[in-house]
XYZ file of C-alpha atoms in Angstrom:
517
model
C 4.668 28.710 11.740
C 5.434 27.689 8.113
C 3.659 25.526 6.500
C 5.163 21.857 6.165
C 5.208 19.867 2.986
C 7.075 16.761 1.254
C 7.994 15.417 -2.005
C 8.827 11.565 -2.597
C 12.564 10.981 -3.956
C 13.362 7.943 -6.155
C 15.854 8.905 -8.660
C 16.114 11.937 -10.787
C 16.101 11.298 -14.650
C 16.510 14.113 -17.604
C 13.830 13.233 -20.491
C 15.366 14.962 -23.659
C 13.726 13.278 -27.298
C 16.328 15.045 -29.412
C 14.114 15.180 -31.931
C 14.304 11.821 -32.842
C 10.927 9.872 -33.768
C 9.129 7.059 -31.763
C 7.894 3.725 -33.152
C 4.575 2.481 -32.215
C 4.187 -0.210 -29.548
C 2.293 -3.199 -30.452
C -1.018 -4.249 -28.475
C -0.730 -8.454 -27.558
C -3.773 -8.632 -25.811
C -7.726 -7.490 -26.414
C -9.540 -5.668 -23.238
C -9.879 -7.864 -20.564
C -12.563 -10.392 -20.040
C -13.235 -12.460 -16.540
C -12.729 -15.973 -17.079
C -12.065 -16.886 -13.538
C -14.264 -18.917 -11.631
C -16.562 -16.872 -9.308
C -16.814 -19.032 -6.464
C -13.553 -18.251 -5.202
C -13.705 -16.998 -1.287
C -10.605 -15.180 -1.399
C -11.543 -13.298 -4.145
C -11.511 -9.717 -3.495
C -14.023 -7.078 -4.481
C -12.752 -3.611 -3.875
C -9.183 -3.898 -4.590
C -7.665 -3.505 -8.132
C -6.416 -6.093 -9.945
C -6.948 -7.532 -13.555
C -9.322 -10.371 -13.675
C -6.931 -12.918 -14.448
C -3.127 -13.696 -14.148
C -0.327 -12.370 -12.439
C 0.384 -8.577 -11.210
C 2.531 -7.477 -9.141
C 4.955 -3.564 -8.779
C 2.352 -0.901 -9.512
C 4.341 1.316 -12.197
C 3.743 5.197 -12.766
C -0.033 5.825 -11.499
C -0.939 9.533 -12.798
C -3.979 12.035 -13.458
C -4.705 13.057 -17.029
C -7.254 14.547 -18.592
C -9.657 13.828 -15.558
C -8.892 10.121 -15.456
C -7.115 8.128 -13.142
C -4.400 5.979 -14.338
C -2.461 2.775 -12.958
C -0.008 0.649 -14.387
C 1.333 -2.359 -12.987
C 3.694 -5.478 -13.610
C 1.541 -7.913 -15.621
C 1.881 -11.723 -16.840
C -0.499 -11.918 -19.404
C 0.149 -15.869 -19.479
C -0.739 -17.072 -16.331
C -0.846 -16.675 -12.149
C 2.668 -17.058 -11.364
C 5.561 -14.750 -12.425
C 6.976 -15.366 -15.826
C 10.112 -14.986 -18.126
C 8.131 -12.035 -19.896
C 6.668 -9.230 -18.013
C 4.854 -5.856 -19.207
C 2.830 -3.248 -18.538
C -1.132 -3.931 -17.516
C -3.535 -1.195 -17.335
C -6.271 -0.130 -16.045
C -8.358 4.091 -15.663
C -10.533 4.836 -13.579
C -12.692 8.069 -12.674
C -12.861 7.833 -8.993
C -9.784 5.751 -7.573
C -12.691 2.500 -6.821
C -14.230 1.786 -10.117
C -11.693 0.423 -12.875
C -11.874 -0.396 -16.059
C -9.147 -2.710 -17.393
C -7.259 -1.945 -20.886
C -5.008 -3.297 -23.426
C -1.700 -3.629 -22.170
C 0.123 -0.399 -22.374
C 3.861 -1.468 -22.884
C 5.128 -5.077 -24.253
C 8.255 -6.527 -25.526
C 8.727 -5.558 -29.480
C 12.447 -4.159 -29.627
C 15.925 -5.451 -29.215
C 16.233 -2.931 -26.000
C 12.506 -4.597 -24.300
C 12.223 -8.081 -26.117
C 12.558 -10.299 -23.222
C 10.036 -8.167 -20.908
C 8.882 -4.588 -20.142
C 9.607 -4.098 -15.842
C 8.669 -1.537 -13.243
C 8.936 2.155 -14.198
C 7.100 5.348 -13.407
C 5.435 8.264 -15.665
C 6.073 11.827 -15.505
C 3.778 14.575 -17.026
C 6.481 16.939 -18.931
C 5.115 20.373 -19.506
C 2.449 21.195 -22.144
C 0.423 18.314 -20.236
C 2.735 15.424 -22.249
C 3.077 12.207 -20.587
C 6.084 9.616 -20.757
C 7.195 6.394 -19.313
C 10.506 5.611 -18.234
C 10.847 2.115 -17.932
C 13.271 -0.654 -17.298
C 13.573 -3.005 -20.672
C 15.175 -6.617 -20.434
C 17.018 -6.504 -23.838
C 18.066 -9.201 -26.127
C 21.622 -9.718 -23.732
C 19.170 -9.999 -21.152
C 20.653 -7.038 -19.568
C 18.363 -4.392 -17.934
C 18.362 -0.967 -19.996
C 16.067 2.438 -18.932
C 13.657 3.004 -22.013
C 10.891 6.004 -23.224
C 7.811 5.467 -24.234
C 4.911 8.249 -24.669
C 1.226 8.360 -25.506
C 0.419 8.127 -29.268
C -3.025 10.394 -29.380
C -2.458 12.705 -26.285
C -5.927 13.616 -27.036
C -7.347 10.108 -25.789
C -8.107 10.458 -21.861
C -7.518 7.086 -21.597
C -4.288 7.063 -23.228
C -4.826 3.369 -25.038
C -1.965 3.421 -27.621
C 1.715 4.517 -26.490
C 4.837 4.226 -28.867
C 8.348 3.968 -28.184
C 11.226 6.802 -28.690
C 13.472 5.750 -31.256
C 16.655 6.206 -29.154
C 15.906 3.574 -27.022
C 17.710 2.775 -24.878
C 19.017 6.023 -22.739
C 20.718 4.510 -20.081
C 22.613 1.515 -20.022
C 23.952 -0.413 -16.723
C 26.864 2.171 -15.997
C 30.754 0.484 -15.057
C 30.290 -1.745 -11.953
C 26.408 -2.323 -11.763
C 25.393 -5.816 -12.793
C 23.789 -6.042 -16.055
C 21.154 -7.568 -13.852
C 20.711 -5.252 -11.091
C 19.674 -1.545 -13.092
C 16.179 -1.546 -12.837
C 12.972 -0.139 -11.788
C 13.517 3.922 -12.237
C 11.443 6.632 -11.045
C 11.622 10.279 -12.366
C 11.940 13.434 -10.784
C 11.411 17.162 -10.486
C 11.670 20.193 -12.393
C 11.718 24.072 -11.134
C 9.723 25.686 -8.921
C 6.384 26.012 -8.252
C 5.660 27.520 -4.569
C 3.145 25.389 -3.886
C 2.576 24.816 0.060
C 0.499 22.845 2.456
C 0.731 19.613 3.934
C -0.818 17.223 1.736
C 1.807 16.902 -0.820
C 3.555 18.935 -3.659
C 4.491 18.569 -6.982
C 7.747 17.128 -7.457
C 8.970 20.236 -9.492
C 8.710 22.221 -5.793
C 12.404 23.305 -4.391
C 12.340 25.208 -1.192
C 13.789 25.583 2.405
C 11.161 25.024 4.213
C 9.987 21.821 2.638
C 10.296 18.207 3.584
C 11.201 15.340 1.169
C 11.088 11.578 1.595
C 13.290 8.949 0.766
C 11.866 5.632 0.325
C 14.001 2.210 -0.139
C 12.551 -1.268 -0.919
C 14.001 -4.163 0.199
C 13.746 -7.399 2.606
C 10.106 -7.019 0.926
C 9.400 -3.832 2.843
C 9.243 -0.243 1.304
C 11.080 1.709 4.117
C 11.409 5.683 4.499
C 13.085 8.375 6.050
C 12.512 12.551 6.216
C 14.625 15.051 5.537
C 15.781 18.028 3.484
C 17.293 17.984 -0.238
C 20.249 20.133 -1.335
C 19.155 21.019 -4.605
C 22.699 22.899 -5.301
C 24.514 19.610 -4.395
C 21.753 17.291 -5.796
C 21.830 15.628 -2.194
C 19.005 14.387 0.078
C 20.037 15.118 3.861
C 17.746 12.800 6.463
C 16.940 14.420 9.209
C 17.810 11.797 11.860
C 20.572 8.683 11.035
C 18.344 7.753 7.821
C 18.189 4.087 7.157
C 19.749 1.991 8.965
C 18.781 -1.364 7.926
C 17.475 -2.309 11.427
C 14.193 -2.711 12.885
C 13.814 1.089 13.896
C 12.909 2.218 10.566
C 10.364 3.702 9.535
C 7.850 1.629 6.891
C 4.744 2.815 4.722
C 3.467 -0.533 5.909
C 4.488 -3.216 8.240
C 2.632 -5.832 6.648
C 2.389 -7.278 3.128
C 3.051 -4.093 0.950
C 5.794 -3.366 -1.492
C 7.053 -1.610 -4.391
C 4.953 1.222 -3.817
C 4.681 4.160 -6.088
C 3.175 7.623 -5.574
C 1.623 10.445 -7.311
C 0.516 13.758 -6.890
C -3.490 14.525 -7.829
C -3.136 17.865 -8.753
C -7.063 18.143 -9.318
C -7.431 17.707 -5.382
C -4.134 18.621 -4.314
C -3.156 15.263 -2.337
C -0.731 12.976 -3.089
C -1.523 9.090 -3.027
C -0.010 6.041 -2.410
C -0.145 2.533 -4.149
C 1.740 -0.611 -3.128
C 2.065 -4.310 -4.464
C 0.103 -7.224 -2.120
C 1.177 -10.463 -2.665
C 0.079 -13.916 -1.828
C 0.577 -15.643 0.951
C -0.654 -19.320 -0.431
C 1.447 -21.424 -2.643
C 1.966 -21.186 -6.208
C -0.166 -24.511 -7.029
C -3.506 -22.397 -4.977
C -2.412 -19.107 -7.745
C -2.553 -21.702 -10.754
C -6.035 -23.103 -9.596
C -7.865 -19.745 -9.144
C -5.964 -18.609 -11.879
C -5.286 -15.045 -10.809
C -2.380 -13.486 -7.950
C -1.498 -10.234 -6.233
C -3.717 -7.252 -5.843
C -3.031 -3.317 -5.535
C -3.792 -1.974 -1.902
C -6.562 0.792 -1.560
C -5.086 3.902 -2.672
C -3.686 5.919 0.134
C -3.484 9.633 0.823
C -0.370 10.289 1.929
C 0.190 13.228 4.690
C 3.118 14.907 6.848
C 2.287 14.499 10.656
C 2.593 17.740 12.831
C 5.770 16.531 13.860
C 7.531 16.262 10.517
C 9.087 13.287 12.083
C 6.545 10.524 9.776
C 3.862 10.024 7.328
C 0.398 9.531 8.011
C -1.418 7.256 5.464
C -5.431 7.035 5.031
C -7.527 5.438 2.546
C -8.604 8.120 -0.088
C -11.841 9.621 0.161
C -13.705 8.340 -2.518
C -13.234 4.405 -0.875
C -16.788 5.367 1.220
C -18.567 5.494 -1.828
C -18.514 1.886 -1.420
C -19.701 1.782 2.134
C -23.427 0.129 2.375
C -25.290 -1.040 5.450
C -24.063 0.817 8.417
C -23.801 -0.173 11.980
C -23.326 1.785 14.742
C -22.070 1.148 18.931
C -21.491 3.528 21.088
C -20.117 3.546 24.447
C -19.343 -0.321 24.912
C -17.299 -1.390 27.505
C -15.384 -4.974 27.647
C -13.988 -6.273 30.804
C -11.208 -8.361 30.873
C -11.055 -11.145 28.350
C -14.501 -10.356 27.016
C -15.763 -9.761 23.303
C -18.696 -9.069 21.832
C -19.951 -9.501 18.189
C -20.453 -7.118 15.460
C -23.598 -7.866 13.464
C -25.934 -6.782 11.048
C -22.951 -6.125 8.367
C -21.325 -8.345 5.571
C -18.329 -9.547 7.809
C -15.821 -10.141 4.733
C -15.989 -7.360 2.768
C -16.332 -4.683 5.741
C -14.829 -1.128 6.776
C -14.587 -0.918 10.404
C -13.457 2.049 12.397
C -13.453 1.781 16.336
C -11.977 3.780 19.361
C -10.753 2.886 22.472
C -10.071 5.245 25.776
C -6.274 4.411 26.903
C -5.886 3.853 30.175
C -4.648 6.076 33.126
C -0.374 6.063 32.208
C 0.113 4.529 35.750
C -2.032 1.620 35.470
C 0.115 -0.114 32.321
C 3.148 -1.647 31.912
C 6.573 -0.564 31.649
C 8.375 -1.206 28.190
C 11.234 -3.430 28.817
C 14.208 -1.491 26.404
C 14.963 -5.100 24.762
C 11.645 -5.252 23.622
C 12.957 -3.091 20.378
C 11.623 -5.340 17.558
C 7.615 -4.978 17.396
C 7.455 -7.908 15.159
C 9.027 -10.170 17.145
C 7.129 -9.035 19.754
C 3.817 -9.367 18.486
C 5.002 -12.602 17.447
C 5.956 -13.674 21.416
C 2.606 -11.509 22.787
C 0.106 -12.959 20.295
C -3.680 -12.106 20.991
C -4.179 -14.654 23.424
C -1.714 -13.851 25.655
C -3.104 -11.886 28.481
C -1.322 -8.414 29.001
C -2.218 -5.558 31.587
C -3.392 -2.939 29.054
C -4.373 -5.159 26.306
C -4.524 -6.845 24.129
C -7.688 -5.549 23.130
C -8.726 -4.591 19.242
C -10.524 -6.798 16.516
C -11.136 -10.453 15.580
C -11.522 -10.132 11.744
C -12.688 -13.119 8.989
C -13.450 -15.414 12.307
C -15.798 -18.102 12.359
C -17.887 -18.354 15.450
C -16.102 -21.014 17.307
C -13.329 -18.961 17.130
C -11.047 -21.478 15.721
C -10.383 -19.469 12.840
C -9.142 -15.159 13.272
C -7.208 -12.768 12.613
C -6.510 -10.163 15.509
C -5.587 -6.840 14.593
C -5.049 -5.153 18.089
C -2.768 -2.844 20.830
C -1.233 -3.339 23.484
C -0.376 0.046 25.600
C 3.187 0.180 27.362
C 4.347 3.319 28.838
C 7.903 5.113 28.479
C 9.107 6.744 31.721
C 12.275 7.821 29.784
C 10.008 10.061 27.160
C 6.730 10.233 29.572
C 4.571 8.778 26.331
C 2.155 5.720 25.970
C 4.597 3.021 23.196
C 1.623 1.166 21.826
C 2.247 -2.199 20.047
C 0.072 -3.044 17.300
C -0.381 -6.245 16.059
C -1.823 -8.426 13.332
C -1.655 -11.859 14.586
C -2.096 -14.253 11.464
C -1.459 -17.106 13.396
C -4.985 -18.647 13.806
C -6.217 -17.210 10.802
C -6.743 -20.403 8.763
C -6.767 -24.318 9.576
C -5.252 -24.911 6.136
C -1.703 -25.699 5.901
C 1.160 -24.409 3.402
C 0.173 -20.781 3.811
C 2.198 -18.406 5.457
C 0.869 -16.973 8.544
C 3.319 -14.350 9.811
C 2.309 -11.997 12.351
C 2.945 -8.075 12.030
C 3.937 -5.707 14.259
C 4.760 -1.932 14.654
C 4.925 0.549 17.808
C 2.880 3.808 17.815
C 4.300 6.691 19.913
C 1.101 8.691 21.874
C 1.408 11.460 24.270
C 0.647 10.462 27.846
C -2.112 12.945 27.829
C -3.918 11.332 24.752
C -7.292 9.989 25.751
C -7.822 7.773 22.741
C -6.020 5.137 19.847
C -8.495 4.308 16.906
C -8.350 1.508 14.429
C -9.522 1.370 11.080
C -9.558 -2.069 9.178
C -10.755 -2.700 5.557
C -11.647 -6.387 5.354
C -11.733 -7.967 1.747
C -12.264 -11.558 1.562
C -8.798 -12.595 1.699
C -7.002 -8.983 2.612
C -6.947 -7.059 5.312
C -5.391 -3.143 5.697
C -5.363 -2.095 9.202
C -4.773 1.894 10.081
C -3.899 2.857 13.757
C -3.600 6.056 15.134
C -5.622 7.845 12.478
C -3.241 6.334 10.180
C 0.154 6.487 11.985
C 0.899 2.828 11.821
C -0.653 0.703 8.972
C -0.218 -3.272 8.205
C -1.730 -5.412 5.442
C -2.335 -9.240 5.691
C -3.277 -11.830 3.585
C -5.605 -14.131 5.054
C -7.378 -17.671 3.374
C -9.854 -19.014 5.901
C -11.031 -22.380 5.449
C -14.337 -21.910 7.439
C -14.878 -18.439 7.786
C -15.712 -17.096 3.715
C -18.671 -15.511 3.023
C -21.414 -14.879 5.113
C -19.582 -17.131 8.094
C -17.426 -14.835 8.689
C -17.797 -12.708 11.620
C -16.372 -9.677 13.482
C -15.529 -9.141 17.484
C -14.065 -6.857 19.552
C -12.261 -8.222 21.760
C -10.307 -7.402 25.331
C -7.588 -10.042 26.496
C -6.117 -7.368 29.198
C -6.222 -7.420 33.049
C -7.654 -3.891 32.510
C -11.298 -2.909 31.228
C -11.675 -1.463 28.147
C -13.917 1.419 27.012
C -15.116 1.677 23.402
C -17.050 5.246 23.304
C -17.625 4.886 19.027
C -17.548 1.549 16.787
C -19.155 2.133 13.414
C -18.772 -0.582 10.731
C -20.024 -0.901 6.675
C -20.837 -3.887 4.192
C -18.903 -2.961 1.584
C -19.956 -2.876 -2.123
C -18.197 -5.014 -5.066
C -15.773 -2.238 -7.297
C -16.560 -2.439 -10.816
C -13.729 -4.296 -12.802
C -13.515 -6.871 -10.013
């Protein structure tokens, strides 16, 4: 079998300097200091965010001279979205601990005087980074601009200069001037790399798989297909994006405006996404910050070549501390047990569940075609057959507060496979009012010969990232409990189904605070 690889396809652009000189970018903020209150129960400790103010879309992550860079949309003036947005900049040697630098791209010129919005980075031949970004110009129309590092010998790339020929693109005829933003760069030539872990965007070969991503309705959708280089056309393998609940998503929860880059040092493609808040703007102003970036995820092509798999980068495990394990635990119907001995408000937990015999599970009704709606109806407290079973996270001791991440197992007689419903149920996540407590869901299709299904959840106070079936479905949630904070938080494994559930193994680790948080 030939090796399968994939590229992420967004928007193609040609980057040319035409010999014109560029102008310096001024810096308007010093290195970040952390003036925000420390006693904040929802404050994440190992998810990337600036110490203060508003953050949204990740921009152009990359690796340069031994340093990982992440740029992001940032409001330097407060914790809510503002008219003036610019490029924040953080760097890391390990994708876990971060140094927050001066803002990279800030409004200074007529072509971006009102804001520097989202864009991407590209490494040009000769190992020369370049930024393509949206500027909100003096007429408040969105245009595309270039910027380059001022000093290529600086691995931190602390200073950037803008191309004197900006803007390089203005809204074409028929495109509204306030709807022409967030460019991404593309590839050049062939490089002959193979593998399942992703490749440089310059590769164009017949056996490659490409990913076309679209962000809309507050989610990131994708479809897999091929790319016709001669016609410059993407060809989806199936029907492509339909706008329905059947479309594939990177993440079925709070995860948006994502970007990837290829880490050539470790031969992997890494994905970041913006995780926004679920509380009110008033709450954000009070705590003085809003928004964070997801744990960086390595992205793979599934062996079926029909979907992507995501998994936290290996470096995340360096934050693991105290460890507890359980083996061969049996959860009888409507029972639970506590995972003790760890810090439940900051934990990385991995658990596997034995699947029941296929003839014992409920048949999936064809009308149940929307997993989020099904999870909202069949919550964690609704008793079923094979499920719900999973984890109760950020839970109070009396369970009045809990975030349930769980599975229900059905069978599809037509396709002779398990259909597993994965849910993240926030309906009882907090006693506080005025918080978005949306429940999320995804379907996972498993061969009836499979014996187990796994779940991994990373809990960081107010954010829970969950990976089902070894990363075949991902759900991110924000939670703001009133009672179950700090050492009052608990973790439980539970089974509310009528069938007993066996847990072959459960591992949990307390997580350290990352530097820069």
